[in-house]
Coordinates of C-alpha atoms (C1' of nucleotides) in Angstrom, one line a residue:
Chain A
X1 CA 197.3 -95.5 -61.4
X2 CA 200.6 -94.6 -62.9
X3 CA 199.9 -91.8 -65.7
X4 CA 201.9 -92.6 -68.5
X5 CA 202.6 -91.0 -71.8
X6 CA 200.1 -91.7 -75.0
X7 CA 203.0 -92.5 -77.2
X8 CA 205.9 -95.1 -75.1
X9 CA 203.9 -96.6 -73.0
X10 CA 206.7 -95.1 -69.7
X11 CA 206.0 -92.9 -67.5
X12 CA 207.2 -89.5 -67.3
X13 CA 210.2 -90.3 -64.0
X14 CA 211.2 -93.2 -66.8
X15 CA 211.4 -91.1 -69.4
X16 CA 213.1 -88.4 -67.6
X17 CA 215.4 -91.4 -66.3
X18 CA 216.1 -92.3 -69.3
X19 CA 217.2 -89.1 -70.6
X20 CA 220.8 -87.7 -71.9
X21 CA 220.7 -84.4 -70.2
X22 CA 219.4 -81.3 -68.5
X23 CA 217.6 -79.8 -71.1
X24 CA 216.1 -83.4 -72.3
X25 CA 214.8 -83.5 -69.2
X26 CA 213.7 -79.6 -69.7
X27 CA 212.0 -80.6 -72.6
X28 CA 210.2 -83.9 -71.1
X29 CA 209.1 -81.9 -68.3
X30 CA 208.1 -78.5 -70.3
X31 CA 206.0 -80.7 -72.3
X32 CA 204.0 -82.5 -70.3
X33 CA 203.0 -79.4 -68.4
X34 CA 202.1 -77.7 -71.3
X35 CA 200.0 -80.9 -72.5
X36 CA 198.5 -81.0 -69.3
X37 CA 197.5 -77.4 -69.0
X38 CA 196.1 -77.1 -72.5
X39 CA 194.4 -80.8 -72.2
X40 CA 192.7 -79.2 -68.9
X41 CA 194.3 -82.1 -67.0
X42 CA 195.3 -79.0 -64.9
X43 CA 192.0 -76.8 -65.5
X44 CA 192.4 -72.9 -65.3
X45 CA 192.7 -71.3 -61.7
X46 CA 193.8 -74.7 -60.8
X47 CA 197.1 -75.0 -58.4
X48 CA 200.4 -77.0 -59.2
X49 CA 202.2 -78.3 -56.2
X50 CA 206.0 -77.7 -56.9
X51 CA 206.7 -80.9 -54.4
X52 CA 203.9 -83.1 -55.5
X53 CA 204.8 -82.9 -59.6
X54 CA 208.7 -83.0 -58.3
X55 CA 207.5 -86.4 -56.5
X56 CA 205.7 -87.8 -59.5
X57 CA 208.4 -86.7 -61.7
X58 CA 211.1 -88.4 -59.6
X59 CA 213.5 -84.8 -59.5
X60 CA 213.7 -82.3 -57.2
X61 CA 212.0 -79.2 -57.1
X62 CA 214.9 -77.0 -58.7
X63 CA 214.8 -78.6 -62.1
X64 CA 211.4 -78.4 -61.8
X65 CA 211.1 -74.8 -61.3
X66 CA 212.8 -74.5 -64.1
X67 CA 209.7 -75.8 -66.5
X68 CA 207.1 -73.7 -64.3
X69 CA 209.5 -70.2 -64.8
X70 CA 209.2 -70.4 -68.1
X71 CA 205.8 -71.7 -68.6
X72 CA 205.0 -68.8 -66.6
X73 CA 207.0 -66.4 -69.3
X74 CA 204.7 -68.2 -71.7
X75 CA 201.7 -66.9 -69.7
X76 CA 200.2 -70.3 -69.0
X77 CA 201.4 -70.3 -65.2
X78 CA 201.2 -67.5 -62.4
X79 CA 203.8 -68.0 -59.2
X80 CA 203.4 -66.1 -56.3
X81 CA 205.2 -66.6 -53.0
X82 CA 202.7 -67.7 -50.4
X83 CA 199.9 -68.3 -52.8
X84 CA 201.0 -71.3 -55.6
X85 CA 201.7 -71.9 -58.8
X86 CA 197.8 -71.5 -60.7
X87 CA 196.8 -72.3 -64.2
X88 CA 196.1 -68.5 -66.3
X89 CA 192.6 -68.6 -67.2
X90 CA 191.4 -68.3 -70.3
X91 CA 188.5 -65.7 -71.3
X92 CA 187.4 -65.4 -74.9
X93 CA 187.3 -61.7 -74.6
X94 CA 191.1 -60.8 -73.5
X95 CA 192.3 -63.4 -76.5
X96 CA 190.7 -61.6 -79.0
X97 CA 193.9 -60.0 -79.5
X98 CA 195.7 -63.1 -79.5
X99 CA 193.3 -64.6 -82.1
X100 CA 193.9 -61.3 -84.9
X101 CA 197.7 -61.8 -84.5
X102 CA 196.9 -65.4 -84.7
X103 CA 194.8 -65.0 -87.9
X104 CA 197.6 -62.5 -89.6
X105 CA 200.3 -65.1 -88.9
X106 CA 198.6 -67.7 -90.3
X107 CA 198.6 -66.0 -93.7
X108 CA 202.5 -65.1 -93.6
X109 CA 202.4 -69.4 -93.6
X110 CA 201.7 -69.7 -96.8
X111 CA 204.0 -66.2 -96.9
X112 CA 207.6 -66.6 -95.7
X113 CA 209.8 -69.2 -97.0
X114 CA 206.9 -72.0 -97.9
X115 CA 208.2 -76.0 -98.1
X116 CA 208.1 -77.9 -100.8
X117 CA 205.6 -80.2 -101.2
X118 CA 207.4 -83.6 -100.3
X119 CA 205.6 -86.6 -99.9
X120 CA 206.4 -86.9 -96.0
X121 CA 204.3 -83.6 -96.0
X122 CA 201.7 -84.9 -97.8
X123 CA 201.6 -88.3 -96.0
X124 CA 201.1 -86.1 -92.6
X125 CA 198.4 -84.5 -93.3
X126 CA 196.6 -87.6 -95.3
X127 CA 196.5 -89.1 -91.9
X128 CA 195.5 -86.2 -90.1
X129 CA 192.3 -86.2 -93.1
X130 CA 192.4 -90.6 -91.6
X131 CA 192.3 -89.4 -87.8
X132 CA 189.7 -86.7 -88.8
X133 CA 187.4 -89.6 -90.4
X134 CA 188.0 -91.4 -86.8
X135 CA 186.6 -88.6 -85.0
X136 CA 184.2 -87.8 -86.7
X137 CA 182.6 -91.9 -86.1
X138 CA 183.2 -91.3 -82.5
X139 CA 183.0 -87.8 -80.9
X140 CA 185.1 -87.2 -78.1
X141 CA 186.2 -84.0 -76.0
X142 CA 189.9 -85.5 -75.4
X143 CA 190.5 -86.9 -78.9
X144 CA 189.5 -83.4 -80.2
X145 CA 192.0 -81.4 -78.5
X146 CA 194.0 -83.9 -79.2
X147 CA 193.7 -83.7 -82.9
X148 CA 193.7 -79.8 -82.8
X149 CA 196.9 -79.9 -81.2
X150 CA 198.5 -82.1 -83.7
X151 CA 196.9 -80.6 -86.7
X152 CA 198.4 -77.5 -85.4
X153 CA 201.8 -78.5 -85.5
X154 CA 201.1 -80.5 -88.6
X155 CA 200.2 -77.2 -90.2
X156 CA 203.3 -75.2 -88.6
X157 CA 205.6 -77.7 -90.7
X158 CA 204.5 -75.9 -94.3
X159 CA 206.6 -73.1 -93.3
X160 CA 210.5 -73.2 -93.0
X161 CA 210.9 -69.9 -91.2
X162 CA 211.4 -70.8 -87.4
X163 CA 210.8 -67.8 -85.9
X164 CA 207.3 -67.5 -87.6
X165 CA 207.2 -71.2 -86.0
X166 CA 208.2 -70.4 -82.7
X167 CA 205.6 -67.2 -82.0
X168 CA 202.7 -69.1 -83.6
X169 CA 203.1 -72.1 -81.5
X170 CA 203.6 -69.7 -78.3
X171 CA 200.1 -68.0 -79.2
X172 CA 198.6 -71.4 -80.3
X173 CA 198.8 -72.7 -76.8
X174 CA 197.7 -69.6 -75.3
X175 CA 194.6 -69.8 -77.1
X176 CA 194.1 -73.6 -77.4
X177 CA 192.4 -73.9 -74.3
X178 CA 189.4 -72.1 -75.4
X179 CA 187.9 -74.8 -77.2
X180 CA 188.2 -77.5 -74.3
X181 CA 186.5 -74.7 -71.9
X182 CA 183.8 -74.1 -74.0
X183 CA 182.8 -76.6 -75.7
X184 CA 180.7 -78.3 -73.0
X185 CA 177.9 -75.7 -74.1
X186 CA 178.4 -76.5 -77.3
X187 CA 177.3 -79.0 -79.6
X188 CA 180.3 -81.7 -79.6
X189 CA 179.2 -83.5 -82.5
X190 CA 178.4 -80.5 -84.6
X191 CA 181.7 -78.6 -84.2
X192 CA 183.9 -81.6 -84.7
X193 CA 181.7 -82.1 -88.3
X194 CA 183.0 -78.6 -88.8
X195 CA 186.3 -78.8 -87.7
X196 CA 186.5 -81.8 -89.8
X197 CA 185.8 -80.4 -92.6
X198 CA 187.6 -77.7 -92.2
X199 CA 191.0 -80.0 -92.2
X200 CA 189.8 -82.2 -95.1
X201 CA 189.6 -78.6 -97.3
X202 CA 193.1 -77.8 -96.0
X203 CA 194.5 -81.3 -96.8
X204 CA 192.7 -81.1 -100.2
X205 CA 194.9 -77.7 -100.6
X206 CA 198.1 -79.7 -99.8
X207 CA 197.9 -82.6 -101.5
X208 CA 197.1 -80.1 -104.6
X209 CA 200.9 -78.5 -103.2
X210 CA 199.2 -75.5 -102.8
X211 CA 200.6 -74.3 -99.4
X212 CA 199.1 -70.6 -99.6
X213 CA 195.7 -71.4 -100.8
X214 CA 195.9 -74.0 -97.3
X215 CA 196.9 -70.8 -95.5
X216 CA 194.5 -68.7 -96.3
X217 CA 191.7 -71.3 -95.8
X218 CA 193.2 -72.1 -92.2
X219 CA 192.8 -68.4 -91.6
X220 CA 189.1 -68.4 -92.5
X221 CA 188.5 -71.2 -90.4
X222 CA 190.5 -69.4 -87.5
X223 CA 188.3 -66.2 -87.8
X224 CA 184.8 -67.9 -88.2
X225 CA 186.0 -70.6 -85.1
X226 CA 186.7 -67.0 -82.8
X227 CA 183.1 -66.2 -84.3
X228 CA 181.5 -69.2 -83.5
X229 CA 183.1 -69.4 -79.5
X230 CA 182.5 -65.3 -78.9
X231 CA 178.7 -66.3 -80.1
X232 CA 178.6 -69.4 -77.5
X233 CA 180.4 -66.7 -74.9
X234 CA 177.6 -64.2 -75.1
X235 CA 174.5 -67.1 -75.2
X236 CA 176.0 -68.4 -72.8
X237 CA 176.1 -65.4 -70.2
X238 CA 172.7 -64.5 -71.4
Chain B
X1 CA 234.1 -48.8 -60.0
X2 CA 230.9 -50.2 -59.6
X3 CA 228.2 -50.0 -62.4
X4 CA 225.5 -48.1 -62.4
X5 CA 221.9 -47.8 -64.2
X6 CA 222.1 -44.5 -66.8
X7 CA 218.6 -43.5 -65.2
X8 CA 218.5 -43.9 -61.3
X9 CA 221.8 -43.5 -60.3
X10 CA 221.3 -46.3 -58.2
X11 CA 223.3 -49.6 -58.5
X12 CA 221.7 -52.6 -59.2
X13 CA 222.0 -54.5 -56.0
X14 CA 220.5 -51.2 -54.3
X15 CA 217.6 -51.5 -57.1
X16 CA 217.2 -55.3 -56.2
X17 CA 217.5 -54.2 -52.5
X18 CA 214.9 -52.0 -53.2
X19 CA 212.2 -54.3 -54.7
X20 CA 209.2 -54.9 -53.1
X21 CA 209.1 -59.1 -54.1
X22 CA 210.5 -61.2 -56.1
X23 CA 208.6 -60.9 -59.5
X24 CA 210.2 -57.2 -59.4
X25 CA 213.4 -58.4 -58.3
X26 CA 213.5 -60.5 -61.7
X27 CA 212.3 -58.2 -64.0
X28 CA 215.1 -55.8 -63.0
X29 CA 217.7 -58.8 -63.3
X30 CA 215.8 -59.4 -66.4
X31 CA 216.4 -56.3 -68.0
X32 CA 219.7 -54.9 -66.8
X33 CA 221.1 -58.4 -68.6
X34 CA 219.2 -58.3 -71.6
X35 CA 220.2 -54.6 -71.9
X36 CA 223.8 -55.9 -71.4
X37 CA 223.7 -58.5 -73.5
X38 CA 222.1 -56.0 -76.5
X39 CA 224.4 -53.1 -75.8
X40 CA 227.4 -55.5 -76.1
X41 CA 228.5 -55.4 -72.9
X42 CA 228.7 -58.6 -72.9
X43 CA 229.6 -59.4 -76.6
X44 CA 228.1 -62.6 -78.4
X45 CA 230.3 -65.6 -77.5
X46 CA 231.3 -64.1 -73.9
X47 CA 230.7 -65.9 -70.7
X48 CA 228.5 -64.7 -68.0
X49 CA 229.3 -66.6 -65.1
X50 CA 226.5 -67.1 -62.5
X51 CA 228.8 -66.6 -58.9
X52 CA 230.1 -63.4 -60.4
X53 CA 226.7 -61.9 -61.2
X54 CA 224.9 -63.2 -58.2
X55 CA 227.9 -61.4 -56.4
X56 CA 227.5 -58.1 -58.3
X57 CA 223.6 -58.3 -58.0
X58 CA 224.0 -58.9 -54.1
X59 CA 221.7 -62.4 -54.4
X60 CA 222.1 -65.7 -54.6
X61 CA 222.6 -67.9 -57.6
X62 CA 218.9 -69.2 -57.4
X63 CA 217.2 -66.0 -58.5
X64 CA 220.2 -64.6 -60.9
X65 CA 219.5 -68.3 -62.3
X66 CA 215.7 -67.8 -63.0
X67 CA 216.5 -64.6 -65.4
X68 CA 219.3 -66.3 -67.1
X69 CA 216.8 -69.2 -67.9
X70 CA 214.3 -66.8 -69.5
X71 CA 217.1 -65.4 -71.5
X72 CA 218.1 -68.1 -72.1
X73 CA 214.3 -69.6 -73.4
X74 CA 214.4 -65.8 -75.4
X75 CA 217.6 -67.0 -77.5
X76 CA 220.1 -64.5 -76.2
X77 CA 222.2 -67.2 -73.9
X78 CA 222.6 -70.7 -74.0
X79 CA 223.5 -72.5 -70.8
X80 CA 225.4 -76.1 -71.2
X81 CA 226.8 -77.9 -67.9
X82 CA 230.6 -78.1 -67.2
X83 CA 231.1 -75.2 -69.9
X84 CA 228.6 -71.9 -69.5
X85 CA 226.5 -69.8 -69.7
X86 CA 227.5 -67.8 -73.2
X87 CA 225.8 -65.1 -74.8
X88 CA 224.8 -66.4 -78.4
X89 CA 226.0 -65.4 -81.6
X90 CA 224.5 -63.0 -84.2
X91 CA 224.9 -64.0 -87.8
X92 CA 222.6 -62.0 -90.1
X93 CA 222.1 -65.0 -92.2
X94 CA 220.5 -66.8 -90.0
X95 CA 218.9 -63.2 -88.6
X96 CA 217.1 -63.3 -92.1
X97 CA 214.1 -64.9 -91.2
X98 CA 213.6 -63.2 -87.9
X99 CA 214.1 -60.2 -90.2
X100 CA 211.1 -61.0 -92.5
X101 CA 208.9 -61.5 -89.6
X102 CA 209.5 -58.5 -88.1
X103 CA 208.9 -56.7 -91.1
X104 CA 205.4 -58.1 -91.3
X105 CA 204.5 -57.5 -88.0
X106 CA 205.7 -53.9 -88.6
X107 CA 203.0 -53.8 -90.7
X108 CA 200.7 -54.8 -88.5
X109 CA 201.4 -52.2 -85.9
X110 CA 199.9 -49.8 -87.9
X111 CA 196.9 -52.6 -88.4
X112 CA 195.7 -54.3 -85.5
X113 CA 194.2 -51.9 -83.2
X114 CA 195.9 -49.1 -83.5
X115 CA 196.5 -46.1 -80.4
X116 CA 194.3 -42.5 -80.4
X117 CA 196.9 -40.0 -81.2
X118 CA 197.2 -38.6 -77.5
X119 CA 199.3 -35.6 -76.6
X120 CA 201.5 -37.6 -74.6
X121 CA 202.3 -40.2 -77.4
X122 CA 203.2 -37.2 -79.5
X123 CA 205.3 -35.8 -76.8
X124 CA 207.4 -39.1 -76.4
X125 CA 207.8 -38.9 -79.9
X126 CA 208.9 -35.7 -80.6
X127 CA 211.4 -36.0 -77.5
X128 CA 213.1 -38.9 -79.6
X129 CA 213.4 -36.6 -82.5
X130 CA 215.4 -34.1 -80.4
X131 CA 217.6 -37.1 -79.4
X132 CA 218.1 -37.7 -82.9
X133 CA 219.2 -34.1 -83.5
X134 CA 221.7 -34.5 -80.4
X135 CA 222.8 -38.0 -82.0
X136 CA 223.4 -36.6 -85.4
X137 CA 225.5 -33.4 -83.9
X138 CA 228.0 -36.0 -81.7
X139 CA 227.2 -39.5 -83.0
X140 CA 228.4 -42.6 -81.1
X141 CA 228.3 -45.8 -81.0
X142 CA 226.7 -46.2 -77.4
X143 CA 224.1 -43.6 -78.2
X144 CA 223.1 -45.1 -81.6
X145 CA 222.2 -47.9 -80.2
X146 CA 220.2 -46.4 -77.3
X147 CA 218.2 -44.5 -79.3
X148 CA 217.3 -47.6 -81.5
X149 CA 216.4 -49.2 -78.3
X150 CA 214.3 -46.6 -77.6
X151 CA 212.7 -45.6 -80.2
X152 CA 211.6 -49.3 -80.7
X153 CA 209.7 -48.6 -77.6
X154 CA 208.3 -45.8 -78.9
X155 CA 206.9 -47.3 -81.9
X156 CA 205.3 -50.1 -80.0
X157 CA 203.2 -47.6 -78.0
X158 CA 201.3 -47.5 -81.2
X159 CA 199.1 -50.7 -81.3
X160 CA 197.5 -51.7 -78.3
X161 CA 197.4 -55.3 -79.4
X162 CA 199.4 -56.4 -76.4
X163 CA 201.1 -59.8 -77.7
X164 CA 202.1 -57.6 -80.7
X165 CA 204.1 -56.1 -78.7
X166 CA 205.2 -58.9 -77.3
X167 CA 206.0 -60.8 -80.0
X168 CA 207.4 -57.9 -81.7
X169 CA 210.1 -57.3 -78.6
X170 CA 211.1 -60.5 -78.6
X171 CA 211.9 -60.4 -82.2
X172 CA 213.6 -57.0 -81.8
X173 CA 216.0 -58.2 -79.4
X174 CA 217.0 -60.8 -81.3
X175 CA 218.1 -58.6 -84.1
X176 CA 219.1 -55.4 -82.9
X177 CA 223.1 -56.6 -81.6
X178 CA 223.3 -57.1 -85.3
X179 CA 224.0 -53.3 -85.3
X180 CA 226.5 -52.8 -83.0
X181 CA 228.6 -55.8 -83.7
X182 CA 228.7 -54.3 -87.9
X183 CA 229.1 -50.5 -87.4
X184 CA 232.7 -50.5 -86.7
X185 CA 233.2 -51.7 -90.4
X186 CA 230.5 -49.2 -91.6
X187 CA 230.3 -45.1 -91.3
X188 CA 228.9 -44.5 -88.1
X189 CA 228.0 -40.4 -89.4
X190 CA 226.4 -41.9 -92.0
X191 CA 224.4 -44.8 -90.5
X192 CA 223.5 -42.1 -87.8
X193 CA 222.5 -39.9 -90.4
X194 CA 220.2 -42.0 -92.4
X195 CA 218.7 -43.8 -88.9
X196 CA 217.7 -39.9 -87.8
X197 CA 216.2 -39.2 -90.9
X198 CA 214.1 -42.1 -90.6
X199 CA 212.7 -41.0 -86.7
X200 CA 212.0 -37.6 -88.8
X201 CA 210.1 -39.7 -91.4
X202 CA 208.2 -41.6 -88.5
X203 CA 207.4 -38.8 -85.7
X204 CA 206.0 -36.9 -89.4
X205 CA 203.4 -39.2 -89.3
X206 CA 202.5 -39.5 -85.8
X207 CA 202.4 -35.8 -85.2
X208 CA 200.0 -36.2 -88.6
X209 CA 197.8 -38.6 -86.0
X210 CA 198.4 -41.4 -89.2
X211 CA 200.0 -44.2 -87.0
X212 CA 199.5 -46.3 -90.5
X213 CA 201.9 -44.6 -92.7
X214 CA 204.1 -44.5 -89.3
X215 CA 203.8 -48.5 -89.3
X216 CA 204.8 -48.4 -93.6
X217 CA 207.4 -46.0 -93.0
X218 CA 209.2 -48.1 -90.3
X219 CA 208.4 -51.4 -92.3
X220 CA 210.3 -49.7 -95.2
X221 CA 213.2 -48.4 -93.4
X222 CA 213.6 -51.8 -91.9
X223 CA 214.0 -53.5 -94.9
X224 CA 216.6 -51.0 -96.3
X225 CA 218.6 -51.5 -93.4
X226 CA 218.6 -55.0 -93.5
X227 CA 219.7 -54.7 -97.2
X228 CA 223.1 -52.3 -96.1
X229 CA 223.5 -54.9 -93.5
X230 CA 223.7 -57.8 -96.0
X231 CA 225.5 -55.7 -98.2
X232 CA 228.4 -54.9 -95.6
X233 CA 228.5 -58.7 -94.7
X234 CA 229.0 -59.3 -98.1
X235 CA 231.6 -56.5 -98.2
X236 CA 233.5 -57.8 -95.2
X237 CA 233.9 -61.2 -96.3
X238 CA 235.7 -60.7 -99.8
Chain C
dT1 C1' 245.1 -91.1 -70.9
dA2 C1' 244.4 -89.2 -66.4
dG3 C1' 243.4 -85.8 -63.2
dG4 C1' 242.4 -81.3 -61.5
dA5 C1' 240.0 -76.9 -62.2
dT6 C1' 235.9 -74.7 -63.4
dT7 C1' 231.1 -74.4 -64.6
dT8 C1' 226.3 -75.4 -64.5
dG9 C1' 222.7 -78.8 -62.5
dT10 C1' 220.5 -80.8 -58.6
dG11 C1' 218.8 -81.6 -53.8
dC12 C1' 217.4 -79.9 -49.6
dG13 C1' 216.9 -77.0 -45.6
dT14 C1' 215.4 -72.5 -44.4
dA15 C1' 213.4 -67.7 -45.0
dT16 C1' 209.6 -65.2 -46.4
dG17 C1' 205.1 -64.1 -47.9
dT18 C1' 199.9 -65.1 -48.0
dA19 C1' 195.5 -66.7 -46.4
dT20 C1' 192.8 -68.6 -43.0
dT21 C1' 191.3 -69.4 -38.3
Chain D
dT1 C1' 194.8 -59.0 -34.0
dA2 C1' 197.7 -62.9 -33.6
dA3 C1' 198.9 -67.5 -34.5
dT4 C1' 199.1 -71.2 -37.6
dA5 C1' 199.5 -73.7 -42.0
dC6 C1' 201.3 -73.9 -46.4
dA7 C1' 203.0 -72.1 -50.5
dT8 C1' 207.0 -70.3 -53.3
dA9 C1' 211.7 -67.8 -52.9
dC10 C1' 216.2 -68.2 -51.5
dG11 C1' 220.9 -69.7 -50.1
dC12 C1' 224.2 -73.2 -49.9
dA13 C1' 226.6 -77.6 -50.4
dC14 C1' 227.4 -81.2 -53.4
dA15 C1' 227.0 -83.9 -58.0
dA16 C1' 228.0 -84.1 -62.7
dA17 C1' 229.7 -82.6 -67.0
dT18 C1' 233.3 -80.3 -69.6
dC19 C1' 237.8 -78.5 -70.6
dC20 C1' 242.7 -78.1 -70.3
dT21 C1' 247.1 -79.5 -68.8

DNA sequence: TAGGATTTGTGCGTATGTATT
DNA sequence: TAATACATACGCACAAATCCT
C-alpha cells in the first residue's frame, strides 16, 4: 500500500510533485519525517535508508539529505558514515532538562506578546475540546499523539512572539515521543481521561480570553504529566 | 593573503584537512561561517557564494553546502535558487521579540540547575575581566565584539541545563550583529566602557559563588542595552 | 521581449568508513 | 586478520531559476 497523507488524500512524491519550489519540497519532506519519527512510524534506534525514502519520495538523495541534516541539528536523527541514519532515542531521564525549559516557556506564553482573543482562536480550540470528546469515546494510541500534536500547536498560536514559537516547537518534538514510548505500560484509557480534561480546563480558560490563566494551567499539566511518566519509568524498571 | 583562525594559526582548509570525519569537518565549517557572518565579515545582505568557499575551505560544494543549510535553518542566511545564498538582515525591530526571549531565559540561567562554583569557572571568568581592562585601555571595534562573543560563552557555563544553552546560543546569534552594524553611529569608548563595567558587575557575583544575581545582573544589563539600541535607531532615523 | 551569465538545486557515480563474517 | 557488504560522505556534471543587458 501507498502511504498517503491524513489530510489530501496524495501521496507524499504527489505532493512533492506538485510543489512550487525547493524549499516547498523542504518543507513536505521535513514534515513527514518529523511526523513519522514522533508518531514512532520510525521507532527510536530505528534506521532511515537515504535511497529507500528517496525512492518513495520520488527525488534523489541530495534533496533528501537535506531534510535528514537538519533533522539531525534538531536532535531527532544521528548520521554516521558507514553506520546509517538512526532515530535519537528518547529516555525520560536525559529530558528532564528539556521538560523544565519546556515548563518555563510555557508560562512566558501567556507572557510575551499574548493574541487577542479572536473568534478563529476560539473556534480552534472548541474543536480541539470536540476531538477531545472523540477520544475520549474511543481510545486510541495513534489518535492520541495525534491530538497532542495538534493541541500543541493549537496552543503555540496564543502567543505572537515567533521566536518563543520556534524554540518551544523544537523542544516539543524532542520530548513528544515520550508519551507514545511509554504509554504501552500505561493505562490508555486513564491517561487520555486526563489529558482530556486537562484540554477542556485550558479551552474553558480561552474561551473565558484568558490566555495566561490557559498558560499557566498548561504548565501544571506539563509538570504533573513529567511526574506521572518518571513514576511509570521507575515501576516500570522495578 | 590567506585567512587565518585567531587561535591555531592554522588555515582553515589545513583545520578541515586535519579532521578526523566528517561531523568535525562540519562543525569547523559551521563555526568559522557563523563567526563570519556575526563578526561582519560578511555583512548582512552580502553574498556567500558556494564555489568560492568550497574553494577557500579545499572541499567540495556538498559538505560546504550542509553547513550553509544549518545556517541557513538557524536564520543567519537564506538560500534562493538562480539568486544566493545572502546573509540575512538585522533590524532591531523585528530583533525585539528575540530580545524578550533572551531576557527570560537569562533569567533562567541563574534558575534551572545552576553550576558549583569551581575554581576553573572562576578562573575563566576572571580572565574575561582582564580582557575587559585591555578593551577599555585600546577599545575597538573587532575586539568589542569578541569579547561579547565570549563572554556569552562564559555565562552559559553557568546552568548545566544543556538545551538552555542551546536555545540560548541560538538566540544569541541572532542578536548580537545588531552591535556591530550600530556602533559606528554610537561612541565606541563609551559602549566599551559601560559593556566592561557590566563583566565587573557579573565576574562580582561569580567570584561571590551567587551564579543567581550573575543570571539578574546580565538579564538587566541586557535590557538596558537593548533600550540604547532602540534609542540610537530612533536617533538615526530623524 | 529575448537571451546569456550566474547561482543554487538535483541526480548519480565514486570514495570512505563501519560492522560482520 | 582479511574480505565483503552496505551505509553515508563526497565530488562533479547538468538542470532550473533568476537577473541583467
Amino acid at each position: 500500500m501507498t502511504k498517503r497523507t491524513s489530510d489530501t488524500g496524495k501521496t507524499i512524491a504527489e505532493r512533492l510533485e506538485a510543489a512550487a519550489n525547493a524549499q516547498e519540497r523542504f518543507q513536505i519532506m521535513y514534515g513527514e519525517i518529523r511526523d513519522r519519527i514522533c508518531m514512532l512510524v520510525y521507532p527510536p534506534g530505528s534506521q532511515l535508508g537515504e535511497e529507500a525514502l528517496a525512492d518513495e519520495f520520488g527525488v534523489s538523495r541530495s534533496p533528501l539529505r537535506k531534510a535528514l541534516q537538519v533533522l539531525e541539528a534538531d536532535g531527532l536523527l544521528r548520521s554516521q558514515q558507514g553506520v546509517g541514519t538512526l532515530v535519537t532515542e528518547v529516555d525520560i531521564e536525559e529530558l528532564t532538562q528539556v521538560y523544565q525549559l519546556r515548563m518555563e516557556l510555557n508560562e512566558l506564553t501567556g507572557k510575551l506578546s499574548p493574541c487577542l482573543p479572536t473568534r478563529e482562536l476560539k473556534a480552534l480550540f472548541s474543536e480541539m475540546r470536540k476531538r477531545a470528546q472523540d477520544l475520549r469515546n474511543t481510545p486510541t494510541r495513534a489518535d492520541f499523539a495525534r491530538l497532542n500534536i495538534d493541541f500543541f500547536h493549537a496552543f503555540q498560536q496564543l502567543s505572537e512572539n515567533q521566536p518563543l514559537r520556534d524554540v518551544s516547537e523544537k523542544l516539543f518534538y524532542q520530548t513528544c515521543r515520550i508519551w507514545l514510548k511509554l504509554i504501552p505500560n500505561m493505562d490508555l484509557a486513564k491517561e487520555v481521561d486526563i489529558f482530556c480534561g486537562e484540554i477542556d480546563d485550558i479551552v474553558d480558560a480561552v474561551e473565558l480570553g484568558d490566555f495566561q490563566a490557559a498558560a499557566f494551567t498548561r504548565r501544571a499539566h506539563l509538570s504533573m504529566g513529567f511526574i506521572r511518566l518518571k513514576a511509570q519509568k521507575d515501576t516500570a524498571s522495578h
